[in-house]
Amino acid sequence: MPASAMNCGPMTRAFSSEVGSGSREENASKKESPALEITEDGFLGGQLRLRQPRSGHRAGHDAILLAAATPARPGERVVDLGAGVGAAGLAVARRVRGIDLVLVEIDPGLAELARNNAGANAIKAEVIVLDVEASAAGFDEAGLTPDSADVVLMNPPFNDSARHRASPDAVRQRAHVATATTLAAWVHAARRILKSNGQLAMIWRADGIAEVLAALERGFGSLEILPVHGEGASPAIRILVRATKGGRAPIRLHAALLLKEESGVPNKWVEEILAGKGELPLARR
């Protein structure tokens, strides 16, 4: 999931750890699996604690806002594409008890952290190592067959490679920088695994709204869009989008969400959302 100025994990504790499977002794013997510094961060007012690498991509406000916009219900199969260490999907599971959660992540090290994070927070989740842009056969082999998910949430890489200098960190670059086909490929994957009338929730940069509308034009409708502003007087920096597979209702644009008031004071509603005390309008259905 892409990082941003909004992505900063509170309540951080740092320590060294091996990222990947196997015991500490086994990992220490592998030159290709060096030790990384891992932090333990509190989200949702401490209701969720996540381990994640200190460097590279880090989960933060984007993930929690996406989770708060995800329209999941108990008993539904909810798939988090590009889950990273599991922040968004696990936050949904903390808000909506009893979902069948699947976390999909391309990086094996991050996937292992996601698996450990689910266990540490007593949340049942299946973790699948898979490229979101893999073929339909790859998804089938992983158990993500067509029409098998009720809800998909995703925070695809959304920085424009032509306007953003790529990070030297390969994991961070893959999580942040989109190619010309990234959005279309991720939306296609979501459409394939969603059931009819299934729900897609996603976050994207606000100046890319035209790209989002174009990508969702095929197969999705009943769009609901929530602009997110850093401050009231500044342009939107993110859009949260909910779409229905096969939906036919016209687009609905919600009142903007302000992270800070014009005075610079944090928005109290946003603070409650980040503390796990509520949900955004897109989550209601």
PDB file of C-alpha atoms in Angstrom:
ATOM      1  CA  MET A   1       0.000   0.000   0.000  1.00  0.00           C
ATOM      2  CA  PRO A   2       1.326   3.386  -0.822  1.00  0.00           C
ATOM      3  CA  ALA A   3       2.572   5.698   1.847  1.00  0.00           C
ATOM      4  CA  SER A   4       1.872   9.379   2.203  1.00  0.00           C
ATOM      5  CA  ALA A   5       2.169  12.280   4.568  1.00  0.00           C
ATOM      6  CA  MET A   6      -0.844  10.691   6.254  1.00  0.00           C
ATOM      7  CA  ASN A   7       1.021   7.423   6.823  1.00  0.00           C
ATOM      8  CA  CYS A   8       2.611   7.612  10.231  1.00  0.00           C
ATOM      9  CA  GLY A   9       2.082   4.853  12.768  1.00  0.00           C
ATOM     10  CA  PRO A  10       1.547   6.073  16.347  1.00  0.00           C
ATOM     11  CA  MET A  11       2.664   4.378  19.542  1.00  0.00           C
ATOM     12  CA  THR A  12       5.862   2.931  18.041  1.00  0.00           C
ATOM     13  CA  ARG A  13       8.289   0.502  19.661  1.00  0.00           C
ATOM     14  CA  ALA A  14      11.377  -0.580  17.699  1.00  0.00           C
ATOM     15  CA  PHE A  15      13.402  -3.790  17.778  1.00  0.00           C
ATOM     16  CA  SER A  16      15.407  -5.945  15.383  1.00  0.00           C
ATOM     17  CA  SER A  17      13.910  -8.984  13.741  1.00  0.00           C
ATOM     18  CA  GLU A  18      14.213 -11.284  10.753  1.00  0.00           C
ATOM     19  CA  VAL A  19      11.599 -10.801   8.036  1.00  0.00           C
ATOM     20  CA  GLY A  20      10.575 -14.094   6.467  1.00  0.00           C
ATOM     21  CA  SER A  21       9.659 -17.621   7.411  1.00  0.00           C
ATOM     22  CA  GLY A  22      11.701 -20.004   9.495  1.00  0.00           C
ATOM     23  CA  SER A  23      13.336 -19.706  12.887  1.00  0.00           C
ATOM     24  CA  ARG A  24      15.685 -16.931  13.929  1.00  0.00           C
ATOM     25  CA  GLU A  25      18.598 -19.359  13.670  1.00  0.00           C
ATOM     26  CA  GLU A  26      17.619 -20.457  10.174  1.00  0.00           C
ATOM     27  CA  ASN A  27      17.192 -16.901   8.951  1.00  0.00           C
ATOM     28  CA  ALA A  28      20.495 -15.805  10.495  1.00  0.00           C
ATOM     29  CA  SER A  29      22.293 -18.362   8.360  1.00  0.00           C
ATOM     30  CA  LYS A  30      20.868 -16.961   5.129  1.00  0.00           C
ATOM     31  CA  LYS A  31      22.902 -14.106   3.707  1.00  0.00           C
ATOM     32  CA  GLU A  32      20.019 -13.163   1.425  1.00  0.00           C
ATOM     33  CA  SER A  33      17.698 -12.581   4.445  1.00  0.00           C
ATOM     34  CA  PRO A  34      19.364  -9.811   6.472  1.00  0.00           C
ATOM     35  CA  ALA A  35      17.939  -8.571   9.749  1.00  0.00           C
ATOM     36  CA  LEU A  36      15.595  -5.624   9.458  1.00  0.00           C
ATOM     37  CA  GLU A  37      14.581  -3.249  12.160  1.00  0.00           C
ATOM     38  CA  ILE A  38      10.940  -3.816  12.996  1.00  0.00           C
ATOM     39  CA  THR A  39       8.652  -1.486  14.892  1.00  0.00           C
ATOM     40  CA  GLU A  40       5.500  -2.371  16.768  1.00  0.00           C
ATOM     41  CA  ASP A  41       2.850   0.279  16.202  1.00  0.00           C
ATOM     42  CA  GLY A  42      -0.522   0.874  17.782  1.00  0.00           C
ATOM     43  CA  PHE A  43      -3.570   1.587  15.600  1.00  0.00           C
ATOM     44  CA  LEU A  44      -7.245   2.139  16.373  1.00  0.00           C
ATOM     45  CA  GLY A  45      -6.400   3.678  19.715  1.00  0.00           C
ATOM     46  CA  GLY A  46      -4.338   0.630  20.673  1.00  0.00           C
ATOM     47  CA  GLN A  47      -6.999  -1.928  19.679  1.00  0.00           C
ATOM     48  CA  LEU A  48      -4.678  -3.182  16.943  1.00  0.00           C
ATOM     49  CA  ARG A  49      -0.922  -3.625  17.265  1.00  0.00           C
ATOM     50  CA  LEU A  50       1.127  -4.261  14.140  1.00  0.00           C
ATOM     51  CA  ARG A  51       4.738  -5.160  13.494  1.00  0.00           C
ATOM     52  CA  GLN A  52       6.202  -3.591  10.354  1.00  0.00           C
ATOM     53  CA  PRO A  53       9.630  -2.668   8.951  1.00  0.00           C
ATOM     54  CA  ARG A  54      10.931   0.700  10.105  1.00  0.00           C
ATOM     55  CA  SER A  55      12.182   1.491   6.582  1.00  0.00           C
ATOM     56  CA  GLY A  56      10.351   1.092   3.286  1.00  0.00           C
ATOM     57  CA  HIS A  57       6.581   1.225   3.067  1.00  0.00           C
ATOM     58  CA  ARG A  58       4.778   1.771   6.378  1.00  0.00           C
ATOM     59  CA  ALA A  59       1.079   1.531   7.120  1.00  0.00           C
ATOM     60  CA  GLY A  60      -0.654   4.593   8.490  1.00  0.00           C
ATOM     61  CA  HIS A  61      -3.716   6.786   8.120  1.00  0.00           C
ATOM     62  CA  ASP A  62      -4.442   5.738   4.508  1.00  0.00           C
ATOM     63  CA  ALA A  63      -4.939   2.126   5.617  1.00  0.00           C
ATOM     64  CA  ILE A  64      -7.173   3.018   8.550  1.00  0.00           C
ATOM     65  CA  LEU A  65      -9.345   5.387   6.490  1.00  0.00           C
ATOM     66  CA  LEU A  66      -9.707   2.674   3.826  1.00  0.00           C
ATOM     67  CA  ALA A  67     -10.753   0.188   6.499  1.00  0.00           C
ATOM     68  CA  ALA A  68     -13.311   2.648   7.874  1.00  0.00           C
ATOM     69  CA  ALA A  69     -14.771   3.025   4.359  1.00  0.00           C
ATOM     70  CA  THR A  70     -15.084  -0.720   3.694  1.00  0.00           C
ATOM     71  CA  PRO A  71     -18.718  -1.942   3.705  1.00  0.00           C
ATOM     72  CA  ALA A  72     -18.204  -5.375   5.265  1.00  0.00           C
ATOM     73  CA  ARG A  73     -20.752  -7.436   7.183  1.00  0.00           C
ATOM     74  CA  PRO A  74     -20.339 -10.429   9.524  1.00  0.00           C
ATOM     75  CA  GLY A  75     -19.988 -13.691   7.612  1.00  0.00           C
ATOM     76  CA  GLU A  76     -18.788 -12.102   4.383  1.00  0.00           C
ATOM     77  CA  ARG A  77     -15.558 -13.028   2.634  1.00  0.00           C
ATOM     78  CA  VAL A  78     -13.412  -9.905   2.601  1.00  0.00           C
ATOM     79  CA  VAL A  79     -10.247  -9.813   0.481  1.00  0.00           C
ATOM     80  CA  ASP A  80      -7.529  -7.189   1.044  1.00  0.00           C
ATOM     81  CA  LEU A  81      -5.456  -6.901  -2.144  1.00  0.00           C
ATOM     82  CA  GLY A  82      -1.903  -5.669  -1.608  1.00  0.00           C
ATOM     83  CA  ALA A  83      -2.305  -6.067   2.142  1.00  0.00           C
ATOM     84  CA  GLY A  84       1.256  -5.301   3.213  1.00  0.00           C
ATOM     85  CA  VAL A  85       1.512  -6.181   6.917  1.00  0.00           C
ATOM     86  CA  GLY A  86      -2.283  -6.442   7.070  1.00  0.00           C
ATOM     87  CA  ALA A  87      -3.197  -3.015   8.473  1.00  0.00           C
ATOM     88  CA  ALA A  88      -6.361  -2.274   6.487  1.00  0.00           C
ATOM     89  CA  GLY A  89      -7.795  -5.791   6.445  1.00  0.00           C
ATOM     90  CA  LEU A  90      -7.122  -6.385  10.129  1.00  0.00           C
ATOM     91  CA  ALA A  91      -8.656  -3.012  10.981  1.00  0.00           C
ATOM     92  CA  VAL A  92     -11.820  -4.057   9.126  1.00  0.00           C
ATOM     93  CA  ALA A  93     -11.849  -7.334  11.060  1.00  0.00           C
ATOM     94  CA  ARG A  94     -11.505  -5.446  14.328  1.00  0.00           C
ATOM     95  CA  ARG A  95     -14.513  -3.248  13.441  1.00  0.00           C
ATOM     96  CA  VAL A  96     -16.691  -5.987  11.910  1.00  0.00           C
ATOM     97  CA  ARG A  97     -16.470  -9.215  13.869  1.00  0.00           C
ATOM     98  CA  GLY A  98     -16.934 -12.536  12.116  1.00  0.00           C
ATOM     99  CA  ILE A  99     -15.735 -11.744   8.595  1.00  0.00           C
ATOM    100  CA  ASP A 100     -13.821 -14.319   6.549  1.00  0.00           C
ATOM    101  CA  LEU A 101     -10.648 -12.304   5.949  1.00  0.00           C
ATOM    102  CA  VAL A 102      -8.089 -12.960   3.206  1.00  0.00           C
ATOM    103  CA  LEU A 103      -4.869 -10.910   3.017  1.00  0.00           C
ATOM    104  CA  VAL A 104      -3.092 -10.949  -0.362  1.00  0.00           C
ATOM    105  CA  GLU A 105       0.488  -9.660  -0.545  1.00  0.00           C
ATOM    106  CA  ILE A 106       3.237 -10.085  -3.161  1.00  0.00           C
ATOM    107  CA  ASP A 107       6.195  -9.745  -0.764  1.00  0.00           C
ATOM    108  CA  PRO A 108       6.820 -12.934   1.285  1.00  0.00           C
ATOM    109  CA  GLY A 109       8.416 -11.025   4.164  1.00  0.00           C
ATOM    110  CA  LEU A 110       5.485  -8.633   4.522  1.00  0.00           C
ATOM    111  CA  ALA A 111       3.069 -11.531   4.141  1.00  0.00           C
ATOM    112  CA  GLU A 112       4.766 -13.308   7.034  1.00  0.00           C
ATOM    113  CA  LEU A 113       4.461 -10.183   9.159  1.00  0.00           C
ATOM    114  CA  ALA A 114       0.763  -9.982   8.202  1.00  0.00           C
ATOM    115  CA  ARG A 115       0.292 -13.596   9.280  1.00  0.00           C
ATOM    116  CA  ASN A 116       2.025 -12.921  12.586  1.00  0.00           C
ATOM    117  CA  ASN A 117       0.054  -9.710  13.102  1.00  0.00           C
ATOM    118  CA  ALA A 118      -3.227 -11.553  12.614  1.00  0.00           C
ATOM    119  CA  GLY A 119      -2.225 -14.142  15.185  1.00  0.00           C
ATOM    120  CA  ALA A 120      -0.930 -11.589  17.684  1.00  0.00           C
ATOM    121  CA  ASN A 121      -4.249  -9.732  17.504  1.00  0.00           C
ATOM    122  CA  ALA A 122      -6.323 -12.929  17.737  1.00  0.00           C
ATOM    123  CA  ILE A 123      -7.850 -12.306  14.294  1.00  0.00           C
ATOM    124  CA  LYS A 124      -8.463 -15.242  11.970  1.00  0.00           C
ATOM    125  CA  ALA A 125      -7.099 -14.493   8.505  1.00  0.00           C
ATOM    126  CA  GLU A 126      -5.824 -16.422   5.507  1.00  0.00           C
ATOM    127  CA  VAL A 127      -2.620 -14.941   4.096  1.00  0.00           C
ATOM    128  CA  ILE A 128      -1.784 -15.556   0.432  1.00  0.00           C
ATOM    129  CA  VAL A 129       1.500 -14.630  -1.259  1.00  0.00           C
ATOM    130  CA  LEU A 130       0.405 -13.528  -4.720  1.00  0.00           C
ATOM    131  CA  ASP A 131       0.932 -10.747  -7.251  1.00  0.00           C
ATOM    132  CA  VAL A 132      -2.359  -8.856  -7.664  1.00  0.00           C
ATOM    133  CA  GLU A 133      -1.525  -8.636 -11.379  1.00  0.00           C
ATOM    134  CA  ALA A 134      -1.166 -12.423 -11.666  1.00  0.00           C
ATOM    135  CA  SER A 135      -3.190 -14.390 -14.198  1.00  0.00           C
ATOM    136  CA  ALA A 136      -6.642 -15.790 -13.519  1.00  0.00           C
ATOM    137  CA  ALA A 137      -5.012 -19.221 -13.225  1.00  0.00           C
ATOM    138  CA  GLY A 138      -2.719 -17.898 -10.505  1.00  0.00           C
ATOM    139  CA  PHE A 139      -5.696 -16.583  -8.566  1.00  0.00           C
ATOM    140  CA  ASP A 140      -7.534 -19.884  -9.007  1.00  0.00           C
ATOM    141  CA  GLU A 141      -4.555 -21.829  -7.657  1.00  0.00           C
ATOM    142  CA  ALA A 142      -4.504 -19.545  -4.623  1.00  0.00           C
ATOM    143  CA  GLY A 143      -8.169 -20.197  -3.936  1.00  0.00           C
ATOM    144  CA  LEU A 144      -9.370 -16.809  -5.184  1.00  0.00           C
ATOM    145  CA  THR A 145     -11.762 -18.099  -7.795  1.00  0.00           C
ATOM    146  CA  PRO A 146     -14.232 -15.984  -9.778  1.00  0.00           C
ATOM    147  CA  ASP A 147     -17.296 -14.762  -7.858  1.00  0.00           C
ATOM    148  CA  SER A 148     -15.899 -15.899  -4.500  1.00  0.00           C
ATOM    149  CA  ALA A 149     -15.575 -12.619  -2.554  1.00  0.00           C
ATOM    150  CA  ASP A 150     -18.265 -10.405  -1.074  1.00  0.00           C
ATOM    151  CA  VAL A 151     -15.992  -7.423  -0.485  1.00  0.00           C
ATOM    152  CA  VAL A 152     -12.599  -6.354  -1.841  1.00  0.00           C
ATOM    153  CA  LEU A 153     -10.550  -3.499  -0.427  1.00  0.00           C
ATOM    154  CA  MET A 154      -7.346  -2.194  -1.944  1.00  0.00           C
ATOM    155  CA  ASN A 155      -4.786   0.571  -1.741  1.00  0.00           C
ATOM    156  CA  PRO A 156      -2.877   0.134  -5.017  1.00  0.00           C
ATOM    157  CA  PRO A 157       0.430   1.885  -5.766  1.00  0.00           C
ATOM    158  CA  PHE A 158      -0.776   5.275  -6.979  1.00  0.00           C
ATOM    159  CA  ASN A 159       2.181   7.617  -7.395  1.00  0.00           C
ATOM    160  CA  ASP A 160       2.784   8.601 -11.028  1.00  0.00           C
ATOM    161  CA  SER A 161       6.256   7.389 -12.053  1.00  0.00           C
ATOM    162  CA  ALA A 162       6.601  10.420 -14.348  1.00  0.00           C
ATOM    163  CA  ARG A 163       6.141  12.855 -11.461  1.00  0.00           C
ATOM    164  CA  HIS A 164       7.678  11.033  -8.497  1.00  0.00           C
ATOM    165  CA  ARG A 165      11.284   9.978  -8.124  1.00  0.00           C
ATOM    166  CA  ALA A 166      11.414   6.263  -7.461  1.00  0.00           C
ATOM    167  CA  SER A 167      12.685   5.148  -4.064  1.00  0.00           C
ATOM    168  CA  PRO A 168      15.951   3.150  -4.017  1.00  0.00           C
ATOM    169  CA  ASP A 169      14.142   0.755  -1.681  1.00  0.00           C
ATOM    170  CA  ALA A 170      12.644  -1.882  -4.003  1.00  0.00           C
ATOM    171  CA  VAL A 171       9.796  -2.795  -1.636  1.00  0.00           C
ATOM    172  CA  ARG A 172       8.878   0.850  -1.101  1.00  0.00           C
ATOM    173  CA  GLN A 173       9.010   1.553  -4.844  1.00  0.00           C
ATOM    174  CA  ARG A 174       6.750  -1.401  -5.649  1.00  0.00           C
ATOM    175  CA  ALA A 175       4.255  -0.274  -2.990  1.00  0.00           C
ATOM    176  CA  HIS A 176       4.157   3.361  -4.093  1.00  0.00           C
ATOM    177  CA  VAL A 177       4.749   3.789  -7.821  1.00  0.00           C
ATOM    178  CA  ALA A 178       2.089   2.876 -10.365  1.00  0.00           C
ATOM    179  CA  THR A 179       2.706   1.818 -13.949  1.00  0.00           C
ATOM    180  CA  ALA A 180       0.379   2.678 -16.803  1.00  0.00           C
ATOM    181  CA  THR A 181      -1.531  -0.564 -16.224  1.00  0.00           C
ATOM    182  CA  THR A 182      -1.518  -0.832 -12.408  1.00  0.00           C
ATOM    183  CA  LEU A 183      -4.968   0.541 -11.642  1.00  0.00           C
ATOM    184  CA  ALA A 184      -6.709  -1.273 -14.492  1.00  0.00           C
ATOM    185  CA  ALA A 185      -5.050  -4.569 -13.511  1.00  0.00           C
ATOM    186  CA  TRP A 186      -6.010  -4.253  -9.835  1.00  0.00           C
ATOM    187  CA  VAL A 187      -9.604  -3.305 -10.650  1.00  0.00           C
ATOM    188  CA  HIS A 188      -9.790  -6.230 -13.092  1.00  0.00           C
ATOM    189  CA  ALA A 189      -8.585  -8.624 -10.368  1.00  0.00           C
ATOM    190  CA  ALA A 190     -11.193  -7.267  -7.943  1.00  0.00           C
ATOM    191  CA  ARG A 191     -13.952  -7.555 -10.533  1.00  0.00           C
ATOM    192  CA  ARG A 192     -13.011 -11.151 -11.309  1.00  0.00           C
ATOM    193  CA  ILE A 193     -13.177 -12.420  -7.714  1.00  0.00           C
ATOM    194  CA  LEU A 194     -16.179 -10.367  -6.576  1.00  0.00           C
ATOM    195  CA  LYS A 195     -19.656 -11.825  -6.595  1.00  0.00           C
ATOM    196  CA  SER A 196     -22.438 -10.009  -8.428  1.00  0.00           C
ATOM    197  CA  ASN A 197     -23.326  -6.908  -6.382  1.00  0.00           C
ATOM    198  CA  GLY A 198     -20.068  -7.369  -4.477  1.00  0.00           C
ATOM    199  CA  GLN A 199     -18.467  -4.267  -2.997  1.00  0.00           C
ATOM    200  CA  LEU A 200     -15.106  -2.698  -3.855  1.00  0.00           C
ATOM    201  CA  ALA A 201     -13.498  -0.120  -1.551  1.00  0.00           C
ATOM    202  CA  MET A 202     -10.315   1.663  -2.586  1.00  0.00           C
ATOM    203  CA  ILE A 203      -8.191   4.728  -1.925  1.00  0.00           C
ATOM    204  CA  TRP A 204      -6.367   6.724  -4.601  1.00  0.00           C
ATOM    205  CA  ARG A 205      -4.738  10.114  -5.007  1.00  0.00           C
ATOM    206  CA  ALA A 206      -7.331  12.841  -5.603  1.00  0.00           C
ATOM    207  CA  ASP A 207      -5.790  14.216  -8.793  1.00  0.00           C
ATOM    208  CA  GLY A 208      -6.178  10.774 -10.355  1.00  0.00           C
ATOM    209  CA  ILE A 209      -9.961  10.678 -10.087  1.00  0.00           C
ATOM    210  CA  ALA A 210     -10.342  10.497 -13.873  1.00  0.00           C
ATOM    211  CA  GLU A 211      -8.191   7.342 -13.909  1.00  0.00           C
ATOM    212  CA  VAL A 212     -10.380   5.771 -11.237  1.00  0.00           C
ATOM    213  CA  LEU A 213     -13.608   6.547 -13.084  1.00  0.00           C
ATOM    214  CA  ALA A 214     -12.183   5.114 -16.303  1.00  0.00           C
ATOM    215  CA  ALA A 215     -10.975   1.934 -14.597  1.00  0.00           C
ATOM    216  CA  LEU A 216     -14.331   1.345 -12.892  1.00  0.00           C
ATOM    217  CA  GLU A 217     -16.381   2.062 -16.013  1.00  0.00           C
ATOM    218  CA  ARG A 218     -16.298  -1.576 -17.044  1.00  0.00           C
ATOM    219  CA  GLY A 219     -18.191  -3.819 -14.651  1.00  0.00           C
ATOM    220  CA  PHE A 220     -18.795  -1.412 -11.769  1.00  0.00           C
ATOM    221  CA  GLY A 221     -21.430   1.169 -10.957  1.00  0.00           C
ATOM    222  CA  SER A 222     -23.213   2.832  -8.024  1.00  0.00           C
ATOM    223  CA  LEU A 223     -20.014   4.694  -7.210  1.00  0.00           C
ATOM    224  CA  GLU A 224     -19.718   6.653  -3.982  1.00  0.00           C
ATOM    225  CA  ILE A 225     -16.771   9.047  -3.655  1.00  0.00           C
ATOM    226  CA  LEU A 226     -15.476  10.704  -0.498  1.00  0.00           C
ATOM    227  CA  PRO A 227     -12.797  13.399  -1.035  1.00  0.00           C
ATOM    228  CA  VAL A 228     -10.168  13.675   1.705  1.00  0.00           C
ATOM    229  CA  HIS A 229      -8.496  17.041   2.380  1.00  0.00           C
ATOM    230  CA  GLY A 230      -5.476  17.720   4.547  1.00  0.00           C
ATOM    231  CA  GLU A 231      -7.012  21.078   5.471  1.00  0.00           C
ATOM    232  CA  GLY A 232     -10.246  22.810   4.550  1.00  0.00           C
ATOM    233  CA  ALA A 233      -8.641  25.434   2.315  1.00  0.00           C
ATOM    234  CA  SER A 234      -6.383  23.010   0.438  1.00  0.00           C
ATOM    235  CA  PRO A 235      -7.235  20.744  -2.505  1.00  0.00           C
ATOM    236  CA  ALA A 236      -8.194  17.143  -1.797  1.00  0.00           C
ATOM    237  CA  ILE A 237      -5.232  14.794  -1.417  1.00  0.00           C
ATOM    238  CA  ARG A 238      -7.084  11.452  -1.520  1.00  0.00           C
ATOM    239  CA  ILE A 239     -10.371  10.002  -2.654  1.00  0.00           C
ATOM    240  CA  LEU A 240     -12.049   7.046  -1.004  1.00  0.00           C
ATOM    241  CA  VAL A 241     -14.225   5.151  -3.463  1.00  0.00           C
ATOM    242  CA  ARG A 242     -16.848   2.474  -3.064  1.00  0.00           C
ATOM    243  CA  ALA A 243     -18.199   0.682  -6.136  1.00  0.00           C
ATOM    244  CA  THR A 244     -20.668  -2.143  -6.720  1.00  0.00           C
ATOM    245  CA  LYS A 245     -20.042  -4.904  -9.242  1.00  0.00           C
ATOM    246  CA  GLY A 246     -22.898  -4.570 -11.703  1.00  0.00           C
ATOM    247  CA  GLY A 247     -24.300  -1.516  -9.911  1.00  0.00           C
ATOM    248  CA  ARG A 248     -26.429   0.940 -11.897  1.00  0.00           C
ATOM    249  CA  ALA A 249     -27.085   3.839  -9.540  1.00  0.00           C
ATOM    250  CA  PRO A 250     -25.621   7.263 -10.430  1.00  0.00           C
ATOM    251  CA  ILE A 251     -22.402   8.502  -8.839  1.00  0.00           C
ATOM    252  CA  ARG A 252     -22.812   9.911  -5.347  1.00  0.00           C
ATOM    253  CA  LEU A 253     -20.310  12.491  -4.109  1.00  0.00           C
ATOM    254  CA  HIS A 254     -20.084  12.794  -0.328  1.00  0.00           C
ATOM    255  CA  ALA A 255     -19.180  15.884   1.672  1.00  0.00           C
ATOM    256  CA  ALA A 256     -15.419  16.243   2.019  1.00  0.00           C
ATOM    257  CA  LEU A 257     -13.550  14.714   4.915  1.00  0.00           C
ATOM    258  CA  LEU A 258     -11.136  17.233   6.500  1.00  0.00           C
ATOM    259  CA  LEU A 259      -8.194  15.790   8.367  1.00  0.00           C
ATOM    260  CA  LYS A 260      -7.638  19.197   9.971  1.00  0.00           C
ATOM    261  CA  GLU A 261      -9.893  22.181  10.454  1.00  0.00           C
ATOM    262  CA  GLU A 262      -8.945  25.496   8.844  1.00  0.00           C
ATOM    263  CA  SER A 263      -7.475  26.508  12.204  1.00  0.00           C
ATOM    264  CA  GLY A 264      -5.078  23.568  11.935  1.00  0.00           C
ATOM    265  CA  VAL A 265      -6.749  21.658  14.766  1.00  0.00           C
ATOM    266  CA  PRO A 266      -7.268  17.937  14.036  1.00  0.00           C
ATOM    267  CA  ASN A 267     -10.803  17.067  13.013  1.00  0.00           C
ATOM    268  CA  LYS A 268     -12.487  15.372  16.003  1.00  0.00           C
ATOM    269  CA  TRP A 269     -14.476  12.994  13.792  1.00  0.00           C
ATOM    270  CA  VAL A 270     -11.313  11.884  11.997  1.00  0.00           C
ATOM    271  CA  GLU A 271      -9.599  11.389  15.342  1.00  0.00           C
ATOM    272  CA  GLU A 272     -12.465   9.115  16.404  1.00  0.00           C
ATOM    273  CA  ILE A 273     -12.232   7.158  13.150  1.00  0.00           C
ATOM    274  CA  LEU A 274      -8.493   6.668  13.604  1.00  0.00           C
ATOM    275  CA  ALA A 275      -9.144   5.565  17.183  1.00  0.00           C
ATOM    276  CA  GLY A 276     -11.524   2.873  15.941  1.00  0.00           C
ATOM    277  CA  LYS A 277     -14.664   4.531  17.298  1.00  0.00           C
ATOM    278  CA  GLY A 278     -16.655   4.862  14.106  1.00  0.00           C
ATOM    279  CA  GLU A 279     -16.911   4.326  10.374  1.00  0.00           C
ATOM    280  CA  LEU A 280     -17.137   6.470   7.261  1.00  0.00           C
ATOM    281  CA  PRO A 281     -20.351   6.883   5.219  1.00  0.00           C
ATOM    282  CA  LEU A 282     -19.039   4.601   2.469  1.00  0.00           C
ATOM    283  CA  ALA A 283     -19.084   1.681   4.912  1.00  0.00           C
ATOM    284  CA  ARG A 284     -22.864   1.885   5.337  1.00  0.00           C
ATOM    285  CA  ARG A 285     -25.114  -0.147   3.059  1.00  0.00           C
TER     286      ARG A 285
END
